[in-house]
Amino acid sequence: MIGSIIGTGVFALPSALSPYGPIALVAFVAVTLGALALALTFGALSKRATASGGPYVYAREAFGEFAGFLNAWSYWITAWAGNAAIAVAWVGYVEVFVNTGHDKTASVLIALVGLWIPAAINLTGVRNTGAFQVITTVLKFVPLVFMATIGLLFIDPDNFGAFNSSGQSALGAISAAGAIALFSYLGLEAAAVVAGRVRDPERNVPRATVYGTLVCAVIYILGTLAVFGTVSHTRLGESSAPFTDAANNILGGTWAGDAVAIAAIISGIGALNGWTMLCAEMPYAAARDGLFPGAFARLRGENGVPVFGIVASTVLASLITVFSYTRFDDVFTKIVLLSVLTAVIPYLFSAAARLYWLLRGRAGLSRGALARDLTVTVLAMAFSYWSIQGSGYQTVYYGLFVLLLGLPVYVWLKRDSGVYDGELAADGDPSPTATDTTDGRAPETPPVVPAPRRPRTGVLHNLLRHHD
């Protein structure tokens, strides 16, 4: 899971955060607390539903198939758009060695190579994917740990610049910087998304989610602090490879920066490798339930590779990469914000599903446990809303647009389904519902059976009764 979280994004993040000044570190701490709340929420949800699909499964089982579709659609956009962002950051470190003049056409070609190499690896099967992920995860830790430890000893306070250099209010700067910083934590739900392929998911998925997020949090905050303190504020804003510049300033010469660049290149390929798999995993789970085009559910070869999902997602990532390079100056930041927005929507639905199940099953929890779980869940929801707000009006506009593009797809998928929720279709036969998927449900996606509940009365009953 750590391999999917730590990618080239963290290596490019200091430059993206530099316009805000050191106040971005305050945003990073706030985002870390929110990410931990989300990690705990996903850990709890994974114990209830151990199927592959993560946020898609939770939303579908709690709120119905339309909510499940929206989550699968939004998360799918996050996956391939996030791949584009990782590829753009990856280009910055490749160009330490080639295309040092940053010719835009050459940069686009390098990004496309970075996207299609992991796709080719994934097309060979899951075993090869897992082995490659382990290797890249180990290699990427070396420069990050170096910067988060030794790098702290070389901090020069004069490099930080103004505490808030954004020109916004402190709260506005923290919100805007936080939306960018959240990109570094995308992937904390990765273990839940592939839970159906994990051994003993009820035990291993929560551990991987929470502990992986904690490890990443320490490295991110300390590493970003070290880069802010070893590279001048002016230089940092112009850098396409901030960790390389930091290493050169600490050890002198260029050899250290080159070594960091190589590690960042390996890290980026590893992250793209893991996310390319997630690009196919979520649509696969939804397609097997009839909530995504059937082509995403077709597996090829002995290892059962979802070829269509991998290829389609990589094509879309390639298109948005080309579009962004030709339309935006701050390519990385624009794609990052779109990825964060479309990721936060499934995060919000997942937290809402957790809250819903807590309220339904509250009779089986002690007062202290219920209060604790409710606090974490409400914090995760509040953090998700805050992240949406910090993404900015333009990002929300584009994000809402691409999310609503899923509506015609859903209508097309359900065109022969008649009326939902057990009502009669025009021919008098009961229409399909979210649970009528005898032939379509993935083998690893069993229906979730609600825990026994005592009768409800009052306002809560009126609010929730349509789900009973």
mmCIF file of N, CA, C and O in Angstrom, residues 369-445:
data_model
loop_
_atom_site.group_PDB
_atom_site.id
_atom_site.type_symbol
_atom_site.label_atom_id
_atom_site.label_comp_id
_atom_site.label_asym_id
_atom_site.label_seq_id
_atom_site.Cartn_x
_atom_site.Cartn_y
_atom_site.Cartn_z
ATOM 1 N N ALA A 369 -17.171 3.393 23.056
ATOM 2 C CA ALA A 369 -16.758 2.984 21.714
ATOM 3 C C ALA A 369 -17.549 3.739 20.651
ATOM 4 O O ALA A 369 -16.991 4.148 19.620
ATOM 5 N N LEU A 370 -18.848 3.921 20.897
ATOM 6 C CA LEU A 370 -19.679 4.651 19.939
ATOM 7 C C LEU A 370 -19.223 6.099 19.822
ATOM 8 O O LEU A 370 -19.112 6.642 18.716
ATOM 9 N N ALA A 371 -18.938 6.729 20.960
ATOM 10 C CA ALA A 371 -18.483 8.120 20.938
ATOM 11 C C ALA A 371 -17.157 8.255 20.201
ATOM 12 O O ALA A 371 -16.953 9.180 19.410
ATOM 13 N N ARG A 372 -16.254 7.303 20.445
ATOM 14 C CA ARG A 372 -14.951 7.336 19.768
ATOM 15 C C ARG A 372 -15.102 7.182 18.265
ATOM 16 O O ARG A 372 -14.540 7.965 17.481
ATOM 17 N N ASP A 373 -15.864 6.180 17.834
ATOM 18 C CA ASP A 373 -16.020 5.913 16.412
ATOM 19 C C ASP A 373 -16.771 7.045 15.712
ATOM 20 O O ASP A 373 -16.453 7.409 14.578
ATOM 21 N N LEU A 374 -17.773 7.603 16.384
ATOM 22 C CA LEU A 374 -18.498 8.729 15.801
ATOM 23 C C LEU A 374 -17.596 9.945 15.635
ATOM 24 O O LEU A 374 -17.659 10.644 14.619
ATOM 25 N N THR A 375 -16.745 10.185 16.611
ATOM 26 C CA THR A 375 -15.833 11.331 16.533
ATOM 27 C C THR A 375 -14.888 11.200 15.344
ATOM 28 O O THR A 375 -14.693 12.151 14.573
ATOM 29 N N VAL A 376 -14.297 10.015 15.175
ATOM 30 C CA VAL A 376 -13.378 9.790 14.056
ATOM 31 C C VAL A 376 -14.105 9.926 12.725
ATOM 32 O O VAL A 376 -13.599 10.552 11.777
ATOM 33 N N THR A 377 -15.303 9.371 12.646
ATOM 34 C CA THR A 377 -16.056 9.400 11.395
ATOM 35 C C THR A 377 -16.485 10.812 11.029
ATOM 36 O O THR A 377 -16.375 11.231 9.867
ATOM 37 N N VAL A 378 -16.977 11.567 12.006
ATOM 38 C CA VAL A 378 -17.387 12.955 11.753
ATOM 39 C C VAL A 378 -16.175 13.793 11.351
ATOM 40 O O VAL A 378 -16.265 14.656 10.460
ATOM 41 N N LEU A 379 -15.026 13.554 11.973
ATOM 42 C CA LEU A 379 -13.800 14.256 11.588
ATOM 43 C C LEU A 379 -13.422 13.939 10.143
ATOM 44 O O LEU A 379 -13.027 14.841 9.384
ATOM 45 N N ALA A 380 -13.552 12.680 9.743
ATOM 46 C CA ALA A 380 -13.252 12.295 8.360
ATOM 47 C C ALA A 380 -14.202 12.991 7.383
ATOM 48 O O ALA A 380 -13.779 13.446 6.309
ATOM 49 N N MET A 381 -15.477 13.094 7.739
ATOM 50 C CA MET A 381 -16.444 13.783 6.882
ATOM 51 C C MET A 381 -16.122 15.271 6.785
ATOM 52 O O MET A 381 -16.124 15.854 5.701
ATOM 53 N N ALA A 382 -15.840 15.893 7.933
ATOM 54 C CA ALA A 382 -15.530 17.325 7.946
ATOM 55 C C ALA A 382 -14.270 17.609 7.134
ATOM 56 O O ALA A 382 -14.193 18.606 6.396
ATOM 57 N N PHE A 383 -13.292 16.741 7.262
ATOM 58 C CA PHE A 383 -12.055 16.905 6.504
ATOM 59 C C PHE A 383 -12.324 16.807 5.006
ATOM 60 O O PHE A 383 -11.738 17.561 4.208
ATOM 61 N N SER A 384 -13.206 15.905 4.599
ATOM 62 C CA SER A 384 -13.539 15.755 3.181
ATOM 63 C C SER A 384 -14.197 17.023 2.646
ATOM 64 O O SER A 384 -13.860 17.502 1.552
ATOM 65 N N TYR A 385 -15.142 17.588 3.413
ATOM 66 C CA TYR A 385 -15.784 18.839 2.999
ATOM 67 C C TYR A 385 -14.757 19.970 2.889
ATOM 68 O O TYR A 385 -14.784 20.769 1.952
ATOM 69 N N TRP A 386 -13.855 20.030 3.858
ATOM 70 C CA TRP A 386 -12.823 21.064 3.862
ATOM 71 C C TRP A 386 -11.922 20.941 2.642
ATOM 72 O O TRP A 386 -11.536 21.948 2.039
ATOM 73 N N SER A 387 -11.599 19.716 2.254
ATOM 74 C CA SER A 387 -10.742 19.495 1.095
ATOM 75 C C SER A 387 -11.434 19.938 -0.190
ATOM 76 O O SER A 387 -10.791 20.496 -1.088
ATOM 77 N N ILE A 388 -12.724 19.703 -0.295
ATOM 78 C CA ILE A 388 -13.473 20.159 -1.466
ATOM 79 C C ILE A 388 -13.436 21.674 -1.549
ATOM 80 O O ILE A 388 -13.185 22.263 -2.604
ATOM 81 N N GLN A 389 -13.652 22.332 -0.409
ATOM 82 C CA GLN A 389 -13.651 23.792 -0.373
ATOM 83 C C GLN A 389 -12.290 24.360 -0.761
ATOM 84 O O GLN A 389 -12.196 25.350 -1.489
ATOM 85 N N GLY A 390 -11.225 23.720 -0.326
ATOM 86 C CA GLY A 390 -9.886 24.205 -0.617
ATOM 87 C C GLY A 390 -9.431 23.973 -2.042
ATOM 88 O O GLY A 390 -8.422 24.544 -2.473
ATOM 89 N N SER A 391 -10.168 23.152 -2.791
ATOM 90 C CA SER A 391 -9.758 22.850 -4.167
ATOM 91 C C SER A 391 -9.932 24.031 -5.107
ATOM 92 O O SER A 391 -9.309 24.075 -6.170
ATOM 93 N N GLY A 392 -10.794 24.981 -4.729
ATOM 94 C CA GLY A 392 -10.999 26.160 -5.563
ATOM 95 C C GLY A 392 -12.183 26.008 -6.499
ATOM 96 O O GLY A 392 -12.585 24.906 -6.862
ATOM 97 N N TYR A 393 -12.729 27.160 -6.902
ATOM 98 C CA TYR A 393 -13.946 27.159 -7.710
ATOM 99 C C TYR A 393 -13.728 26.497 -9.074
ATOM 100 O O TYR A 393 -14.580 25.751 -9.559
ATOM 101 N N GLN A 394 -12.599 26.774 -9.721
ATOM 102 C CA GLN A 394 -12.362 26.215 -11.046
ATOM 103 C C GLN A 394 -12.270 24.687 -11.000
ATOM 104 O O GLN A 394 -12.843 24.001 -11.850
ATOM 105 N N THR A 395 -11.588 24.183 -9.977
ATOM 106 C CA THR A 395 -11.464 22.730 -9.853
ATOM 107 C C THR A 395 -12.805 22.086 -9.575
ATOM 108 O O THR A 395 -13.129 21.021 -10.128
ATOM 109 N N VAL A 396 -13.597 22.707 -8.692
ATOM 110 C CA VAL A 396 -14.930 22.172 -8.396
ATOM 111 C C VAL A 396 -15.782 22.159 -9.661
ATOM 112 O O VAL A 396 -16.537 21.210 -9.913
ATOM 113 N N TYR A 397 -15.641 23.190 -10.487
ATOM 114 C CA TYR A 397 -16.396 23.256 -11.746
ATOM 115 C C TYR A 397 -16.028 22.082 -12.655
ATOM 116 O O TYR A 397 -16.896 21.357 -13.146
ATOM 117 N N TYR A 398 -14.721 21.918 -12.891
ATOM 118 C CA TYR A 398 -14.278 20.822 -13.761
ATOM 119 C C TYR A 398 -14.623 19.464 -13.146
ATOM 120 O O TYR A 398 -15.030 18.528 -13.842
ATOM 121 N N GLY A 399 -14.439 19.354 -11.832
ATOM 122 C CA GLY A 399 -14.726 18.091 -11.160
ATOM 123 C C GLY A 399 -16.192 17.709 -11.243
ATOM 124 O O GLY A 399 -16.534 16.545 -11.502
ATOM 125 N N LEU A 400 -17.072 18.680 -11.002
ATOM 126 C CA LEU A 400 -18.508 18.412 -11.101
ATOM 127 C C LEU A 400 -18.886 18.028 -12.523
ATOM 128 O O LEU A 400 -19.697 17.133 -12.746
ATOM 129 N N PHE A 401 -18.266 18.680 -13.480
ATOM 130 C CA PHE A 401 -18.571 18.392 -14.886
ATOM 131 C C PHE A 401 -18.221 16.948 -15.243
ATOM 132 O O PHE A 401 -19.045 16.217 -15.819
ATOM 133 N N VAL A 402 -16.997 16.526 -14.903
ATOM 134 C CA VAL A 402 -16.593 15.159 -15.261
ATOM 135 C C VAL A 402 -17.378 14.121 -14.450
ATOM 136 O O VAL A 402 -17.635 13.016 -14.933
ATOM 137 N N LEU A 403 -17.784 14.492 -13.217
ATOM 138 C CA LEU A 403 -18.595 13.566 -12.423
ATOM 139 C C LEU A 403 -19.962 13.365 -13.071
ATOM 140 O O LEU A 403 -20.452 12.237 -13.187
ATOM 141 N N LEU A 404 -20.577 14.461 -13.519
ATOM 142 C CA LEU A 404 -21.905 14.367 -14.126
ATOM 143 C C LEU A 404 -21.878 13.727 -15.507
ATOM 144 O O LEU A 404 -22.922 13.302 -16.012
ATOM 145 N N LEU A 405 -20.695 13.642 -16.100
ATOM 146 C CA LEU A 405 -20.595 12.909 -17.367
ATOM 147 C C LEU A 405 -20.936 11.433 -17.177
ATOM 148 O O LEU A 405 -21.239 10.735 -18.144
ATOM 149 N N GLY A 406 -20.899 10.971 -15.928
ATOM 150 C CA GLY A 406 -21.244 9.577 -15.664
ATOM 151 C C GLY A 406 -22.728 9.298 -15.745
ATOM 152 O O GLY A 406 -23.136 8.130 -15.884
ATOM 153 N N LEU A 407 -23.569 10.336 -15.661
ATOM 154 C CA LEU A 407 -25.023 10.110 -15.673
ATOM 155 C C LEU A 407 -25.505 9.423 -16.953
ATOM 156 O O LEU A 407 -26.281 8.460 -16.885
ATOM 157 N N PRO A 408 -25.104 9.873 -18.142
ATOM 158 C CA PRO A 408 -25.538 9.149 -19.353
ATOM 159 C C PRO A 408 -25.060 7.699 -19.365
ATOM 160 O O PRO A 408 -25.769 6.822 -19.876
ATOM 161 N N VAL A 409 -23.877 7.451 -18.805
ATOM 162 C CA VAL A 409 -23.366 6.083 -18.741
ATOM 163 C C VAL A 409 -24.277 5.240 -17.858
ATOM 164 O O VAL A 409 -24.633 4.102 -18.211
ATOM 165 N N TYR A 410 -24.675 5.794 -16.714
ATOM 166 C CA TYR A 410 -25.550 5.054 -15.804
ATOM 167 C C TYR A 410 -26.915 4.784 -16.445
ATOM 168 O O TYR A 410 -27.469 3.681 -16.325
ATOM 169 N N VAL A 411 -27.459 5.792 -17.130
ATOM 170 C CA VAL A 411 -28.744 5.612 -17.812
ATOM 171 C C VAL A 411 -28.638 4.502 -18.846
ATOM 172 O O VAL A 411 -29.525 3.642 -18.962
ATOM 173 N N TRP A 412 -27.539 4.487 -19.591
ATOM 174 C CA TRP A 412 -27.351 3.456 -20.618
ATOM 175 C C TRP A 412 -27.245 2.073 -19.988
ATOM 176 O O TRP A 412 -27.820 1.103 -20.499
ATOM 177 N N LEU A 413 -26.539 1.982 -18.853
ATOM 178 C CA LEU A 413 -26.384 0.694 -18.188
ATOM 179 C C LEU A 413 -27.712 0.163 -17.652
ATOM 180 O O LEU A 413 -27.960 -1.034 -17.637
ATOM 181 N N LYS A 414 -28.575 1.070 -17.191
ATOM 182 C CA LYS A 414 -29.833 0.655 -16.561
ATOM 183 C C LYS A 414 -31.032 0.781 -17.497
ATOM 184 O O LYS A 414 -32.169 0.737 -17.046
ATOM 185 N N ARG A 415 -30.781 0.919 -18.798
ATOM 186 C CA ARG A 415 -31.863 1.200 -19.739
ATOM 187 C C ARG A 415 -32.931 0.121 -19.782
ATOM 188 O O ARG A 415 -34.089 0.396 -20.114
ATOM 189 N N ASP A 416 -32.601 -1.126 -19.444
ATOM 190 C CA ASP A 416 -33.567 -2.216 -19.512
ATOM 191 C C ASP A 416 -34.010 -2.682 -18.129
ATOM 192 O O ASP A 416 -34.635 -3.734 -18.003
ATOM 193 N N SER A 417 -33.726 -1.879 -17.114
ATOM 194 C CA SER A 417 -33.969 -2.357 -15.758
ATOM 195 C C SER A 417 -35.351 -2.057 -15.234
ATOM 196 O O SER A 417 -35.755 -2.579 -14.210
ATOM 197 N N GLY A 418 -36.101 -1.168 -15.861
ATOM 198 C CA GLY A 418 -37.420 -0.832 -15.342
ATOM 199 C C GLY A 418 -37.313 0.058 -14.134
ATOM 200 O O GLY A 418 -36.421 0.872 -13.996
ATOM 201 N N VAL A 419 -38.259 -0.117 -13.187
ATOM 202 C CA VAL A 419 -38.328 0.717 -11.994
ATOM 203 C C VAL A 419 -37.552 0.050 -10.880
ATOM 204 O O VAL A 419 -37.557 -1.162 -10.749
ATOM 205 N N TYR A 420 -36.882 0.843 -10.042
ATOM 206 C CA TYR A 420 -36.019 0.304 -9.006
ATOM 207 C C TYR A 420 -36.779 -0.045 -7.729
ATOM 208 O O TYR A 420 -37.956 0.212 -7.579
ATOM 209 N N ASP A 421 -36.018 -0.600 -6.807
ATOM 210 C CA ASP A 421 -36.438 -0.810 -5.425
ATOM 211 C C ASP A 421 -37.636 -1.726 -5.284
ATOM 212 O O ASP A 421 -38.546 -1.474 -4.498
ATOM 213 N N GLY A 422 -37.708 -2.747 -6.104
ATOM 214 C CA GLY A 422 -38.710 -3.769 -5.906
ATOM 215 C C GLY A 422 -40.065 -3.459 -6.488
ATOM 216 O O GLY A 422 -40.993 -4.249 -6.386
ATOM 217 N N GLU A 423 -40.263 -2.273 -7.129
ATOM 218 C CA GLU A 423 -41.539 -1.970 -7.743
ATOM 219 C C GLU A 423 -41.661 -2.772 -9.040
ATOM 220 O O GLU A 423 -40.687 -3.302 -9.567
ATOM 221 N N LEU A 424 -42.857 -2.826 -9.590
ATOM 222 C CA LEU A 424 -43.076 -3.623 -10.779
ATOM 223 C C LEU A 424 -42.680 -2.859 -12.026
ATOM 224 O O LEU A 424 -42.922 -1.656 -12.149
ATOM 225 N N ALA A 425 -42.039 -3.562 -12.930
ATOM 226 C CA ALA A 425 -41.723 -2.977 -14.225
ATOM 227 C C ALA A 425 -42.977 -2.966 -15.078
ATOM 228 O O ALA A 425 -44.038 -3.446 -14.674
ATOM 229 N N ALA A 426 -42.854 -2.440 -16.288
ATOM 230 C CA ALA A 426 -44.032 -2.289 -17.136
ATOM 231 C C ALA A 426 -44.672 -3.619 -17.484
ATOM 232 O O ALA A 426 -45.869 -3.706 -17.711
ATOM 233 N N ASP A 427 -43.883 -4.688 -17.515
ATOM 234 C CA ASP A 427 -44.434 -5.989 -17.891
ATOM 235 C C ASP A 427 -44.965 -6.768 -16.704
ATOM 236 O O ASP A 427 -45.365 -7.912 -16.839
ATOM 237 N N GLY A 428 -44.961 -6.139 -15.516
ATOM 238 C CA GLY A 428 -45.511 -6.793 -14.344
ATOM 239 C C GLY A 428 -44.528 -7.603 -13.550
ATOM 240 O O GLY A 428 -44.857 -8.087 -12.481
ATOM 241 N N ASP A 429 -43.301 -7.809 -14.061
ATOM 242 C CA ASP A 429 -42.300 -8.573 -13.328
ATOM 243 C C ASP A 429 -41.539 -7.653 -12.399
ATOM 244 O O ASP A 429 -41.318 -6.479 -12.702
ATOM 245 N N PRO A 430 -41.126 -8.189 -11.270
ATOM 246 C CA PRO A 430 -40.326 -7.362 -10.366
ATOM 247 C C PRO A 430 -39.064 -6.887 -11.081
ATOM 248 O O PRO A 430 -38.396 -7.652 -11.759
ATOM 249 N N SER A 431 -38.767 -5.598 -10.954
ATOM 250 C CA SER A 431 -37.580 -5.043 -11.602
ATOM 251 C C SER A 431 -36.340 -5.361 -10.803
ATOM 252 O O SER A 431 -36.412 -5.618 -9.616
ATOM 253 N N PRO A 432 -35.199 -5.342 -11.445
ATOM 254 C CA PRO A 432 -33.949 -5.630 -10.747
ATOM 255 C C PRO A 432 -33.663 -4.592 -9.686
ATOM 256 O O PRO A 432 -34.034 -3.435 -9.820
ATOM 257 N N THR A 433 -33.018 -4.985 -8.657
ATOM 258 C CA THR A 433 -32.581 -4.068 -7.605
ATOM 259 C C THR A 433 -31.096 -4.227 -7.421
ATOM 260 O O THR A 433 -30.448 -5.007 -8.084
ATOM 261 N N ALA A 434 -30.566 -3.478 -6.453
ATOM 262 C CA ALA A 434 -29.122 -3.515 -6.212
ATOM 263 C C ALA A 434 -28.657 -4.885 -5.755
ATOM 264 O O ALA A 434 -27.509 -5.230 -5.891
ATOM 265 N N THR A 435 -29.586 -5.659 -5.187
ATOM 266 C CA THR A 435 -29.169 -6.965 -4.670
ATOM 267 C C THR A 435 -29.496 -8.097 -5.632
ATOM 268 O O THR A 435 -29.177 -9.234 -5.372
ATOM 269 N N ASP A 436 -30.161 -7.777 -6.752
ATOM 270 C CA ASP A 436 -30.519 -8.811 -7.722
ATOM 271 C C ASP A 436 -29.390 -8.956 -8.735
ATOM 272 O O ASP A 436 -29.493 -8.522 -9.865
ATOM 273 N N THR A 437 -28.297 -9.562 -8.318
ATOM 274 C CA THR A 437 -27.123 -9.684 -9.182
ATOM 275 C C THR A 437 -26.580 -11.097 -9.130
ATOM 276 O O THR A 437 -25.399 -11.328 -9.036
ATOM 277 N N THR A 438 -27.501 -12.060 -9.201
ATOM 278 C CA THR A 438 -27.079 -13.453 -9.073
ATOM 279 C C THR A 438 -26.034 -13.825 -10.103
ATOM 280 O O THR A 438 -25.063 -14.510 -9.807
ATOM 281 N N ASP A 439 -26.213 -13.325 -11.341
ATOM 282 C CA ASP A 439 -25.287 -13.702 -12.401
ATOM 283 C C ASP A 439 -24.168 -12.685 -12.585
ATOM 284 O O ASP A 439 -23.222 -12.939 -13.295
ATOM 285 N N GLY A 440 -24.318 -11.514 -11.965
ATOM 286 C CA GLY A 440 -23.356 -10.467 -12.250
ATOM 287 C C GLY A 440 -22.412 -10.137 -11.138
ATOM 288 O O GLY A 440 -21.397 -9.517 -11.355
ATOM 289 N N ARG A 441 -22.728 -10.485 -9.888
ATOM 290 C CA ARG A 441 -21.881 -10.072 -8.779
ATOM 291 C C ARG A 441 -20.553 -10.798 -8.800
ATOM 292 O O ARG A 441 -20.472 -11.980 -9.066
ATOM 293 N N ALA A 442 -19.510 -10.031 -8.546
ATOM 294 C CA ALA A 442 -18.181 -10.638 -8.507
ATOM 295 C C ALA A 442 -18.115 -11.663 -7.393
ATOM 296 O O ALA A 442 -18.709 -11.478 -6.335
ATOM 297 N N PRO A 443 -17.415 -12.763 -7.624
ATOM 298 C CA PRO A 443 -17.303 -13.797 -6.578
ATOM 299 C C PRO A 443 -16.763 -13.252 -5.276
ATOM 300 O O PRO A 443 -17.118 -13.728 -4.213
ATOM 301 N N GLU A 444 -15.886 -12.212 -5.356
ATOM 302 C CA GLU A 444 -15.303 -11.694 -4.126
ATOM 303 C C GLU A 444 -16.116 -10.551 -3.544
ATOM 304 O O GLU A 444 -15.679 -9.855 -2.662
ATOM 305 N N THR A 445 -17.326 -10.303 -4.095
ATOM 306 C CA THR A 445 -18.147 -9.203 -3.613
ATOM 307 C C THR A 445 -19.462 -9.723 -3.057
ATOM 308 O O THR A 445 -20.506 -9.578 -3.676
#
